[in-house]
């Protein structure tokens, strides 16, 4: 945007830092998994179609009163959410690793394998990293893509009210970076997860996997 000073420079610097963090986590994971080389995963990410995707929601109309009996999906990204509004629908990420910076407001919710909903707390100066579908395929489902959503909960309403009282911005800004495996690399299980020959034989290129996932959700 013309009125945003150093927009490109700032966003590129933040995005590159997030990708670097994703690659560092990938190397740590490779060491922990006992893979042949610490870059077994991260080298597949070189030249990948990484995406920095900032989103924003104005929480000024979210109130703790009149608690709804069910959540509702926004009809437009420009609609001001109410209590219970779904800001990002229940989903998993199709990429390899997603890196989240610390948001000013809560709302992000993860679902565990036993069906429990958890709201992560990211300490100042820290990042949150979650696994995506590509990591699930590279580890033959030993690591599963995490299901999550963003909802205007009571905690969100309380934080928005406190921001109003302090005359601070009520915009919830999130800047996740979606780190990808390069499109021409195959998503084949890596050692020591390459013992199932059927899974190895069924491996697809990352670009084809992304295209199939986007087609499945009509995006």
Coordinates of C-alpha atoms in Angstrom, one line a residue:
X1 CA 0.0 0.0 0.0
X2 CA 1.3 3.5 -0.9
X3 CA 0.6 4.9 2.5
X4 CA 2.5 2.2 4.4
X5 CA 6.1 3.2 4.8
X6 CA 8.7 0.4 4.0
X7 CA 5.8 -2.1 3.7
X8 CA 7.6 -4.5 1.3
X9 CA 10.9 -4.2 3.2
X10 CA 9.2 -4.9 6.6
X11 CA 7.0 -7.8 5.3
X12 CA 9.9 -9.5 3.5
X13 CA 12.1 -9.3 6.6
X14 CA 9.4 -10.7 8.8
X15 CA 8.5 -13.5 6.2
X16 CA 12.2 -14.5 5.8
X17 CA 12.6 -14.7 9.6
X18 CA 9.6 -16.9 9.9
X19 CA 10.8 -19.2 7.1
X20 CA 14.2 -19.4 8.8
X21 CA 12.4 -20.4 12.0
X22 CA 10.5 -23.1 10.2
X23 CA 13.7 -24.5 8.7
X24 CA 15.3 -24.5 12.2
X25 CA 12.4 -26.4 13.7
X26 CA 12.6 -28.8 10.7
X27 CA 16.2 -29.5 11.4
X28 CA 15.5 -30.0 15.1
X29 CA 12.8 -32.5 14.2
X30 CA 15.1 -34.4 11.8
X31 CA 17.6 -34.8 14.6
X32 CA 14.9 -35.9 17.0
X33 CA 13.5 -38.4 14.5
X34 CA 17.0 -39.9 13.9
X35 CA 17.0 -39.0 10.2
X36 CA 20.3 -39.4 8.3
X37 CA 20.9 -35.7 8.0
X38 CA 19.6 -32.7 10.0
X39 CA 18.6 -31.1 6.6
X40 CA 16.5 -34.2 5.5
X41 CA 13.3 -32.1 5.8
X42 CA 14.6 -28.5 5.6
X43 CA 16.4 -29.1 2.2
X44 CA 13.1 -30.1 0.7
X45 CA 11.8 -26.6 1.7
X46 CA 14.5 -24.7 -0.3
X47 CA 12.7 -22.6 -3.0
X48 CA 9.3 -23.7 -1.7
X49 CA 6.3 -21.4 -2.3
X50 CA 6.2 -20.1 1.2
X51 CA 3.4 -17.7 2.0
X52 CA 3.2 -15.0 4.6
X53 CA -0.6 -14.3 5.1
X54 CA -1.5 -11.5 7.5
X55 CA -5.2 -11.3 8.5
X56 CA -7.1 -8.8 10.6
X57 CA -10.4 -8.7 12.4
X58 CA -12.0 -5.7 14.1
X59 CA -13.1 -6.9 17.5
X60 CA -14.7 -3.7 18.6
X61 CA -18.3 -5.1 18.5
X62 CA -17.5 -8.4 20.4
X63 CA -19.2 -8.3 23.8
X64 CA -19.4 -10.9 26.6
X65 CA -23.1 -10.5 27.0
X66 CA -25.7 -12.5 25.1
X67 CA -23.6 -15.6 24.8
X68 CA -24.7 -17.5 21.7
X69 CA -25.7 -21.2 21.9
X70 CA -23.6 -22.0 18.8
X71 CA -20.9 -20.4 16.7
X72 CA -21.5 -18.7 13.4
X73 CA -19.4 -18.2 10.3
X74 CA -18.8 -14.6 9.1
X75 CA -20.5 -13.9 5.7
X76 CA -17.8 -11.5 4.8
X77 CA -14.2 -10.8 6.0
X78 CA -15.2 -7.2 6.4
X79 CA -18.1 -8.0 8.8
X80 CA -17.3 -7.1 12.4
X81 CA -17.5 -10.3 14.4
X82 CA -19.8 -10.9 17.4
X83 CA -19.3 -13.2 20.3
X84 CA -19.2 -16.8 18.9
X85 CA -18.2 -15.7 15.4
X86 CA -15.8 -18.1 13.6
X87 CA -12.9 -16.0 12.3
X88 CA -11.2 -18.9 10.7
X89 CA -13.1 -22.2 10.1
X90 CA -12.0 -25.5 11.5
X91 CA -9.1 -26.8 9.3
X92 CA -5.7 -28.3 9.0
X93 CA -2.8 -26.6 7.1
X94 CA -1.8 -28.3 3.8
X95 CA 1.9 -27.2 4.0
X96 CA 4.8 -28.6 6.0
X97 CA 5.1 -26.2 9.0
X98 CA 3.1 -23.1 9.9
X99 CA 4.8 -20.4 12.1
X100 CA 2.6 -18.0 14.1
X101 CA 3.7 -14.8 15.6
X102 CA 2.2 -13.7 18.9
X103 CA -1.3 -12.2 18.4
X104 CA -2.5 -9.3 20.5
X105 CA -5.8 -11.2 21.2
X106 CA -6.6 -14.9 21.9
X107 CA -9.0 -17.0 19.8
X108 CA -6.8 -19.6 18.2
X109 CA -8.0 -23.1 19.4
X110 CA -6.4 -26.5 18.7
X111 CA -8.2 -29.8 18.9
X112 CA -6.3 -32.7 20.4
X113 CA -6.6 -36.4 19.3
X114 CA -9.0 -37.1 22.2
X115 CA -11.3 -34.2 21.2
X116 CA -10.2 -31.6 23.8
X117 CA -10.1 -27.9 22.7
X118 CA -7.0 -26.1 23.8
X119 CA -6.1 -22.4 23.5
X120 CA -2.3 -22.0 23.2
X121 CA -0.6 -19.1 25.0
X122 CA 2.5 -17.7 23.2
X123 CA 4.9 -15.9 25.5
X124 CA 6.3 -12.6 24.4
X125 CA 9.3 -13.1 22.1
X126 CA 8.2 -16.6 21.1
X127 CA 6.7 -18.2 18.0
X128 CA 4.2 -21.0 17.7
X129 CA 4.9 -23.7 15.2
X130 CA 2.4 -26.4 14.1
X131 CA 2.6 -29.3 11.7
X132 CA 0.9 -29.4 8.4
X133 CA -0.2 -32.1 5.9
X134 CA 3.1 -32.3 4.1
X135 CA 5.0 -33.1 7.4
X136 CA 2.3 -35.8 8.0
X137 CA 3.2 -37.4 4.6
X138 CA 7.0 -37.1 5.1
X139 CA 6.7 -39.0 8.4
X140 CA 4.1 -41.5 7.2
X141 CA 1.5 -40.1 9.7
X142 CA 3.8 -40.3 12.7
X143 CA 3.3 -36.6 13.0
X144 CA -0.3 -35.5 12.2
X145 CA -1.5 -32.2 10.8
X146 CA -3.0 -30.2 13.6
X147 CA -6.7 -29.2 13.4
X148 CA -7.5 -25.7 14.6
X149 CA -9.8 -22.8 14.3
X150 CA -10.1 -19.1 15.4
X151 CA -13.3 -18.1 17.3
X152 CA -14.4 -14.9 19.0
X153 CA -14.6 -16.5 22.5
X154 CA -15.4 -15.0 25.9
X155 CA -11.6 -14.5 26.4
X156 CA -11.5 -12.6 23.1
X157 CA -14.4 -10.4 24.2
X158 CA -12.8 -9.7 27.6
X159 CA -9.5 -8.7 25.9
X160 CA -11.3 -6.5 23.4
X161 CA -13.1 -4.7 26.2
X162 CA -9.9 -4.1 28.1
X163 CA -8.3 -2.7 24.9
X164 CA -11.2 -0.4 24.4
X165 CA -10.9 0.8 28.0
X166 CA -7.2 1.5 27.5
X167 CA -7.9 3.3 24.2
X168 CA -5.8 0.7 22.3
X169 CA -6.6 -0.9 18.9
X170 CA -9.2 -3.6 19.0
X171 CA -7.9 -5.2 15.8
X172 CA -6.8 -8.8 16.1
X173 CA -3.9 -9.1 13.7
X174 CA -2.3 -12.5 12.9
X175 CA 0.7 -13.0 10.5
X176 CA 1.2 -16.8 10.1
X177 CA 3.8 -18.0 7.6
X178 CA 3.0 -21.2 5.7
X179 CA 6.3 -22.9 4.9
X180 CA 6.1 -25.4 2.0
X181 CA 8.1 -28.2 0.5
X182 CA 9.3 -27.1 -3.0
X183 CA 6.7 -28.0 -5.6
X184 CA 8.9 -30.4 -7.6
X185 CA 10.0 -32.4 -4.5
X186 CA 8.2 -35.7 -3.7
X187 CA 6.3 -36.1 -0.4
X188 CA 7.7 -39.5 0.2
X189 CA 8.2 -40.9 3.8
X190 CA 11.7 -40.2 4.9
X191 CA 13.9 -42.6 7.0
X192 CA 13.2 -44.0 9.5
X193 CA 9.5 -43.7 8.4
X194 CA 10.0 -45.3 5.0
X195 CA 9.2 -48.9 5.9
X196 CA 5.8 -49.0 4.2
X197 CA 6.5 -49.7 0.6
X198 CA 2.9 -48.9 -0.5
X199 CA 3.1 -45.5 1.1
X200 CA 6.5 -44.8 -0.5
X201 CA 5.1 -45.9 -3.9
X202 CA 2.1 -43.6 -3.6
X203 CA 4.2 -40.5 -3.0
X204 CA 3.2 -37.4 -5.0
X205 CA 4.9 -34.1 -5.8
X206 CA 4.3 -31.3 -3.3
X207 CA 2.8 -29.1 -6.0
X208 CA 0.3 -31.8 -7.0
X209 CA -0.6 -32.3 -3.3
X210 CA -1.2 -28.5 -2.9
X211 CA -3.3 -28.4 -6.0
X212 CA -5.4 -31.3 -4.9
X213 CA -6.0 -29.8 -1.5
X214 CA -7.1 -26.5 -2.9
X215 CA -9.4 -28.1 -5.4
X216 CA -11.0 -30.2 -2.6
X217 CA -11.9 -27.0 -0.7
X218 CA -12.8 -25.1 -3.9
X219 CA -10.2 -22.4 -3.2

